[in-house]
Amino acid sequence: MAFYSKDVDPVFHGAGAKPGLEIWCIEKLRLVPVPKSSIGKFYSGSAYVVLSTSVLKSGPTQHDIHYWLGNDANEVDSALASDKALELDAALGSCAVQYREVQGQETEKFLSYFKPCIIPAEGVYTSQQGTLNGDTYQVTLLTCKGDHVVHVKEVPFSRSSLNHNDVFILDTASKIYLFCGCNSSIQERAKALEVVQYIKENKHTGKCDVATIEDGKLVGDSDVGEFWSLFGGYAPIPRDSALGGPQQVDSPVILYWINLQGKLSQIGSDSLDKDMLEKDKCYMLDCGAEDFLRKQDRSNGTHLTFLTEGLETSIFKSYFNSWPQTVDTKLYDEGREKVAAIFKHQGYEVKELPEEDIQSYINCRGTLKVWRVEDHELFPIPASEQTKLYSGDCYIVQYTYPGNERDESLFCAWIGHGSVLEDRAGAIFHMNAIVDSARGDPVMAQIAQNKEPLQFFLIFQTLIVYKGGISAGYKKFIAETGIDDDTYDEKKTALFRVQGTSPENMQAIQVDHVSSSLNSSYCYILQSGNSVFTWIGSLTSSKDHDLLDRMIELINPAWQPVSVREGSEPDSFWSSLGGKTEYPREKEMKKFIEDPHLFKLICTEGDFKVKEIYSFTQDDLTTEDVLVLDCHKEIYVWIGRHSTIKSKQEALNFGLKFLQTDILEEQLSLETPIYVVTEGHEPPFFTCFFEWDPSKANMHGNSFERKLATLKGKTSSGSAPSRNTLKPRSREATPDGLRSRSSSSNGWERGFSPASTISGSHLKFSDNHNVSSPTPVARKLFTESSPYQDSPGVESTFPSTNENSNQIDASETSANSIIYPYQRLTVSSPEPVSGIDVTKREAYLSEEEFAEKFGMPKGAFYKLPKWRQNKLKTTVGLF
């Protein structure tokens, strides 16, 4: 809500009322609005104020204010932009976060508003023109840095500006050249192509040629000669460090108190607690105002963020040892009740809005199969019993449903909260083995009891969860510990909580049969000997009552329950629960629906880093990356086809590491559901978070090859196999498909386990040690040792998921009868061959030319590790 006063600049009236971007520029010492047609065009001699407004799913409006300072902006305009940012924040109720942006060193959050890039023009902004100054086309040389947002910087048009580490764009009146340093990454090259496309459309009205120049390529391409002639002829680029530019140095984190005189007093360093922050004081973390930067001789490009109590960003919170959650749902209850009382007093009838209909993004009339983990084996559950689970057991669930063009499968490992370690580890192991041997890259999920996502309940439609367990592991645990076996028995007292939203989504969960288990927001079923009660909470609806009746029929149609309403219970009801005690009586409110966040996982040996991708779109799902979509109630680990990850088991580990990191300081539970999704096989309940274009999910090649094909108007979609196959070839996408040849006709001989046909493949993790799957996940989830940790590997009938598991069969490539010359197969060929698998360009070379380029025959090449193959292919321009 805006709070305007007579002191607020009239140009801000109405600001922040609608989602989107609003931009103002300092012109002649006053703030003028920038028209929508000019949004994204900045001038290096001007200073701007940018307001980003978004409406969160949780309800409130979020404002982010950025003031952007061009490199040539004068001090007066820069200071005025800073003051106007503060003024705008005050007008919006002091509920915005402010960012200081300097040309060339903008935050990724700021750049994400202007994808693919901003390219500031020389001069100053003039509201009368609103267009670029000058009519003469200037040849410019630009450097591009960044893999998801791009920092574009103009550098001197000179050969000395070029290096082997970066990507450069040479923009001339008739042609745009892209020069890729040999040490630049594929992602940076791909993002630079987006900048090329942007320049072509915005500065050349889409009418100019585009050429790509390979670092080190001197002959065989007319564009190469043209490019170097613009620099006065070719000359070698000096070899420099693979890491260009200044290196980031970790500096101590210091918290200062700012007194009324503007003086700074250090109150903490590195180890900080939230309790250090007092409500009536101002603080500075690490760095502060611009005068402080100048006095401390720090870079004028240092990022500054101004925060108000209650609006702290996750990055700010991460510098403190702990940051408690302050959301109190009781405040909502009290406010709602007061408003309702006011309207009732005035004679109005007050009704709560009905809950939104639960939406399923997949067909929930598919095929369900369930297996129970039993002493290192899987036992199929009969169809009639599949909707009955025990909290002391673990299960593997396969759900097959019709997709757009083919059947799709979802595999889940459901971990009962009372299950034993051996069964938990076994569930993860078996699920990974099944998924790795399945066709079609099915989605894999790890789900803990009481943390089930909505999609899990929808595929079951009706689910009953009993206490106790029937697995041998659980029974053994009960016997060894001497604790009471609370496994459900019709002869025992049992209390069930009934929950759900419709007959297609309802559950009965057995809870402790004590009165403190009751809650006024639910209906319950109490079974005690020959007596059956249904208890109706005072805050339940007619819909809840209908689900209660339906669940009685499912659990035991012969029951004749006595219905009691909260507050009118007979003494026999309370005696069955061991006496009456206090229980929750307030309305159980749903937690706020948070907006999803997308993160890139950067996993190097001994290190695990997470970087947020702001204003994300489908195009940010880069094929070389491993990403996490954090939806708060569940997370998705997305695996690009060209990522270095080797198995979904490894992806599951990364998901768990992400939960441990808790980058948003949202107190994520380690039991949060984790989905593993592979590129090209994204389920609808994942794609619903994007504006999804299915054609983009089926493109060939790495990200650079895809962007280049799009830029040149050529399709690169199809169904060719991906470079990084995450699974071996399979027979059937169920545990039955893993049975050994010696198994009986029913496929479930005693002593058989899918583990006996799947080897424990070794994976390398960032903590620099090798482990045998599924031990990594099991070890982090559960403190005791895994039952498979010391088990010897069993010979596998399938390839293991080590680094050689996805090698191309040399016999296939050597038998290839289609031969093309090398010049037409290179990544930047002016006359590229169409209709080939661009991930196997080398396969189309003749034997002679292959040996000439690679220094070895094809057979020897395909025996090399995959990473070595790719490195050699990159060297000769075929990757």
Short mmCIF file of C-alpha atoms in Angstrom, two decimals, residues 562-775:
data_model
loop_
_atom_site.label_atom_id
_atom_site.label_comp_id
_atom_site.label_asym_id
_atom_site.label_seq_id
_atom_site.Cartn_x
_atom_site.Cartn_y
_atom_site.Cartn_z
CA VAL A 562 -21.92 -43.75 16.86
CA SER A 563 -21.60 -40.16 15.68
CA VAL A 564 -20.60 -37.59 18.30
CA ARG A 565 -19.97 -33.90 17.87
CA GLU A 566 -17.26 -32.00 19.64
CA GLY A 567 -18.52 -30.93 23.03
CA SER A 568 -21.14 -33.68 23.40
CA GLU A 569 -18.92 -36.75 23.84
CA PRO A 570 -20.08 -39.54 26.16
CA ASP A 571 -17.81 -40.69 28.99
CA SER A 572 -17.11 -43.95 27.16
CA PHE A 573 -15.51 -41.95 24.34
CA TRP A 574 -13.03 -40.24 26.67
CA SER A 575 -12.29 -43.41 28.61
CA SER A 576 -11.30 -45.13 25.34
CA LEU A 577 -8.73 -42.37 24.89
CA GLY A 578 -7.37 -42.64 28.41
CA GLY A 579 -9.21 -39.59 29.70
CA LYS A 580 -9.94 -36.07 28.50
CA THR A 581 -7.03 -33.65 28.06
CA GLU A 582 -6.40 -30.45 26.14
CA TYR A 583 -6.10 -30.55 22.35
CA PRO A 584 -5.84 -27.90 19.55
CA ARG A 585 -9.13 -26.07 19.10
CA GLU A 586 -8.08 -23.22 16.77
CA LYS A 587 -8.69 -23.30 13.05
CA GLU A 588 -5.74 -25.01 11.40
CA MET A 589 -4.67 -22.57 8.71
CA LYS A 590 -2.85 -23.53 5.58
CA LYS A 591 0.67 -22.19 5.31
CA PHE A 592 1.27 -19.42 2.82
CA ILE A 593 1.99 -20.56 -0.71
CA GLU A 594 5.48 -19.29 -1.43
CA ASP A 595 6.78 -18.36 -4.85
CA PRO A 596 9.25 -20.89 -6.28
CA HIS A 597 12.95 -20.10 -6.61
CA LEU A 598 15.40 -21.58 -9.13
CA PHE A 599 19.01 -22.30 -8.19
CA LYS A 600 22.05 -23.51 -10.06
CA LEU A 601 24.14 -26.11 -8.23
CA ILE A 602 27.87 -25.64 -8.63
CA CYS A 603 29.53 -28.83 -7.46
CA THR A 604 33.31 -29.04 -7.52
CA GLU A 605 35.52 -31.41 -5.62
CA GLY A 606 35.30 -30.52 -1.96
CA ASP A 607 32.90 -27.64 -2.58
CA PHE A 608 29.14 -27.18 -2.99
CA LYS A 609 27.77 -23.80 -4.01
CA VAL A 610 24.28 -22.58 -4.81
CA LYS A 611 23.44 -19.56 -6.99
CA GLU A 612 19.93 -18.19 -7.42
CA ILE A 613 18.60 -17.48 -10.92
CA TYR A 614 16.25 -14.51 -10.75
CA SER A 615 13.16 -13.94 -12.95
CA PHE A 616 13.66 -17.46 -14.27
CA THR A 617 12.13 -18.88 -17.44
CA GLN A 618 12.33 -22.18 -19.30
CA ASP A 619 15.39 -20.85 -21.14
CA ASP A 620 17.29 -20.91 -17.84
CA LEU A 621 17.13 -24.71 -17.85
CA THR A 622 20.55 -24.97 -19.46
CA THR A 623 21.46 -28.43 -20.70
CA GLU A 624 24.93 -28.35 -19.08
CA ASP A 625 23.55 -27.54 -15.62
CA VAL A 626 22.06 -29.22 -12.57
CA LEU A 627 19.33 -27.00 -11.14
CA VAL A 628 17.03 -27.04 -8.13
CA LEU A 629 13.51 -25.64 -8.26
CA ASP A 630 12.64 -24.84 -4.65
CA CYS A 631 8.86 -24.85 -4.17
CA HIS A 632 9.21 -24.84 -0.37
CA LYS A 633 6.90 -27.80 0.20
CA GLU A 634 8.92 -29.85 -2.29
CA ILE A 635 12.05 -29.45 -4.40
CA TYR A 636 12.89 -30.63 -7.90
CA VAL A 637 16.44 -31.51 -8.98
CA TRP A 638 16.58 -30.97 -12.75
CA ILE A 639 19.37 -32.74 -14.67
CA GLY A 640 20.49 -31.34 -18.02
CA ARG A 641 21.41 -33.87 -20.71
CA HIS A 642 24.91 -32.45 -20.97
CA SER A 643 25.56 -32.11 -17.25
CA THR A 644 28.34 -34.07 -15.62
CA ILE A 645 25.99 -35.93 -13.32
CA LYS A 646 25.99 -39.68 -13.85
CA SER A 647 22.92 -41.02 -12.05
CA LYS A 648 19.72 -39.98 -10.36
CA GLN A 649 21.18 -41.35 -7.16
CA GLU A 650 23.77 -38.60 -7.32
CA ALA A 651 21.04 -36.05 -8.07
CA LEU A 652 19.18 -37.19 -4.95
CA ASN A 653 22.32 -36.47 -2.94
CA PHE A 654 22.53 -32.98 -4.38
CA GLY A 655 18.91 -32.41 -3.42
CA LEU A 656 19.66 -33.41 0.15
CA LYS A 657 22.72 -31.15 0.25
CA PHE A 658 20.50 -28.29 -0.95
CA LEU A 659 18.07 -28.93 1.91
CA GLN A 660 20.97 -28.90 4.36
CA THR A 661 22.22 -25.61 2.93
CA ASP A 662 18.76 -23.95 3.31
CA ILE A 663 19.92 -21.01 1.25
CA LEU A 664 16.66 -19.05 1.69
CA GLU A 665 16.75 -19.44 5.48
CA GLU A 666 13.24 -20.96 5.31
CA GLN A 667 14.00 -23.76 7.78
CA LEU A 668 13.52 -26.52 5.22
CA SER A 669 13.07 -29.97 6.69
CA LEU A 670 15.47 -32.68 5.59
CA GLU A 671 12.32 -34.72 4.97
CA THR A 672 11.07 -32.30 2.31
CA PRO A 673 10.05 -34.33 -0.78
CA ILE A 674 12.77 -34.45 -3.45
CA TYR A 675 11.89 -35.07 -7.10
CA VAL A 676 14.56 -35.90 -9.69
CA VAL A 677 13.66 -34.79 -13.22
CA THR A 678 15.70 -35.17 -16.41
CA GLU A 679 15.72 -32.82 -19.37
CA GLY A 680 13.23 -33.80 -22.03
CA HIS A 681 11.10 -35.80 -19.57
CA GLU A 682 9.70 -33.03 -17.37
CA PRO A 683 6.30 -33.93 -15.86
CA PRO A 684 3.39 -31.46 -15.97
CA PHE A 685 3.62 -30.87 -12.22
CA PHE A 686 7.11 -29.46 -12.91
CA THR A 687 6.43 -27.58 -16.14
CA CYS A 688 3.46 -25.78 -14.52
CA PHE A 689 5.98 -23.43 -12.88
CA PHE A 690 7.11 -22.18 -16.32
CA GLU A 691 5.56 -20.87 -19.51
CA TRP A 692 6.44 -24.15 -21.15
CA ASP A 693 7.31 -24.70 -24.80
CA PRO A 694 7.58 -28.49 -25.42
CA SER A 695 9.67 -27.99 -28.56
CA LYS A 696 12.50 -26.48 -26.51
CA ALA A 697 12.69 -29.60 -24.37
CA ASN A 698 13.55 -31.82 -27.34
CA MET A 699 16.45 -29.96 -28.96
CA HIS A 700 19.75 -31.56 -29.92
CA GLY A 701 23.24 -30.49 -28.99
CA ASN A 702 24.75 -28.37 -26.25
CA SER A 703 23.35 -24.94 -25.39
CA PHE A 704 25.61 -23.15 -27.88
CA GLU A 705 24.65 -25.45 -30.74
CA ARG A 706 20.98 -25.01 -29.94
CA LYS A 707 21.17 -21.21 -29.82
CA LEU A 708 23.19 -21.12 -33.03
CA ALA A 709 20.63 -23.30 -34.82
CA THR A 710 17.82 -21.04 -33.61
CA LEU A 711 19.70 -17.90 -34.64
CA LYS A 712 20.29 -19.25 -38.14
CA GLY A 713 16.66 -20.31 -38.45
CA LYS A 714 17.36 -24.03 -38.40
CA THR A 715 15.59 -26.55 -36.24
CA SER A 716 17.55 -28.68 -33.84
CA SER A 717 14.75 -30.63 -32.25
CA GLY A 718 14.12 -34.32 -32.47
CA SER A 719 14.46 -37.51 -30.54
CA ALA A 720 18.09 -38.40 -30.90
CA PRO A 721 19.65 -39.93 -27.78
CA SER A 722 21.20 -37.50 -25.36
CA ARG A 723 24.93 -37.26 -24.81
CA ASN A 724 24.70 -38.03 -21.12
CA THR A 725 22.44 -41.02 -20.73
CA LEU A 726 21.52 -41.52 -17.09
CA LYS A 727 20.49 -45.13 -17.35
CA PRO A 728 21.52 -48.37 -19.00
CA ARG A 729 19.34 -50.08 -21.57
CA SER A 730 16.36 -51.74 -20.02
CA ARG A 731 13.75 -54.40 -20.43
CA GLU A 732 10.78 -53.24 -18.39
CA ALA A 733 10.31 -50.20 -16.19
CA THR A 734 9.24 -52.16 -13.10
CA PRO A 735 11.00 -54.33 -10.53
CA ASP A 736 9.75 -57.30 -12.57
CA GLY A 737 12.01 -56.19 -15.39
CA LEU A 738 15.00 -56.71 -13.10
CA ARG A 739 14.33 -60.35 -12.22
CA SER A 740 17.13 -62.81 -12.76
CA ARG A 741 16.95 -65.57 -15.33
CA SER A 742 16.75 -68.18 -12.57
CA SER A 743 13.66 -66.68 -11.00
CA SER A 744 10.41 -68.58 -10.99
CA SER A 745 7.44 -67.74 -13.17
CA ASN A 746 6.05 -65.28 -10.64
CA GLY A 747 9.38 -63.45 -10.59
CA TRP A 748 9.56 -63.25 -6.80
CA GLU A 749 11.59 -66.24 -5.63
CA ARG A 750 12.72 -66.02 -2.04
CA GLY A 751 16.23 -64.65 -1.94
CA PHE A 752 15.86 -62.63 -5.14
CA SER A 753 16.37 -58.90 -4.98
CA PRO A 754 16.84 -56.28 -7.69
CA ALA A 755 20.10 -55.54 -5.88
CA SER A 756 21.40 -58.91 -7.07
CA THR A 757 21.32 -57.76 -10.67
CA ILE A 758 22.39 -54.17 -10.16
CA SER A 759 25.91 -53.39 -9.04
CA GLY A 760 26.58 -50.71 -6.46
CA SER A 761 27.91 -48.09 -8.85
CA HIS A 762 30.58 -45.79 -7.47
CA LEU A 763 29.90 -42.07 -7.47
CA LYS A 764 32.23 -39.18 -6.79
CA PHE A 765 31.00 -36.42 -4.50
CA SER A 766 32.21 -32.99 -3.53
CA ASP A 767 33.53 -34.16 -0.17
CA ASN A 768 36.22 -35.96 -2.15
CA HIS A 769 35.44 -39.58 -1.39
CA ASN A 770 33.95 -42.45 -3.32
CA VAL A 771 30.92 -44.26 -1.99
CA SER A 772 28.80 -47.12 -3.22
CA SER A 773 25.17 -46.31 -3.95
CA PRO A 774 22.86 -45.90 -2.16
CA THR A 775 25.08 -45.25 0.81
#
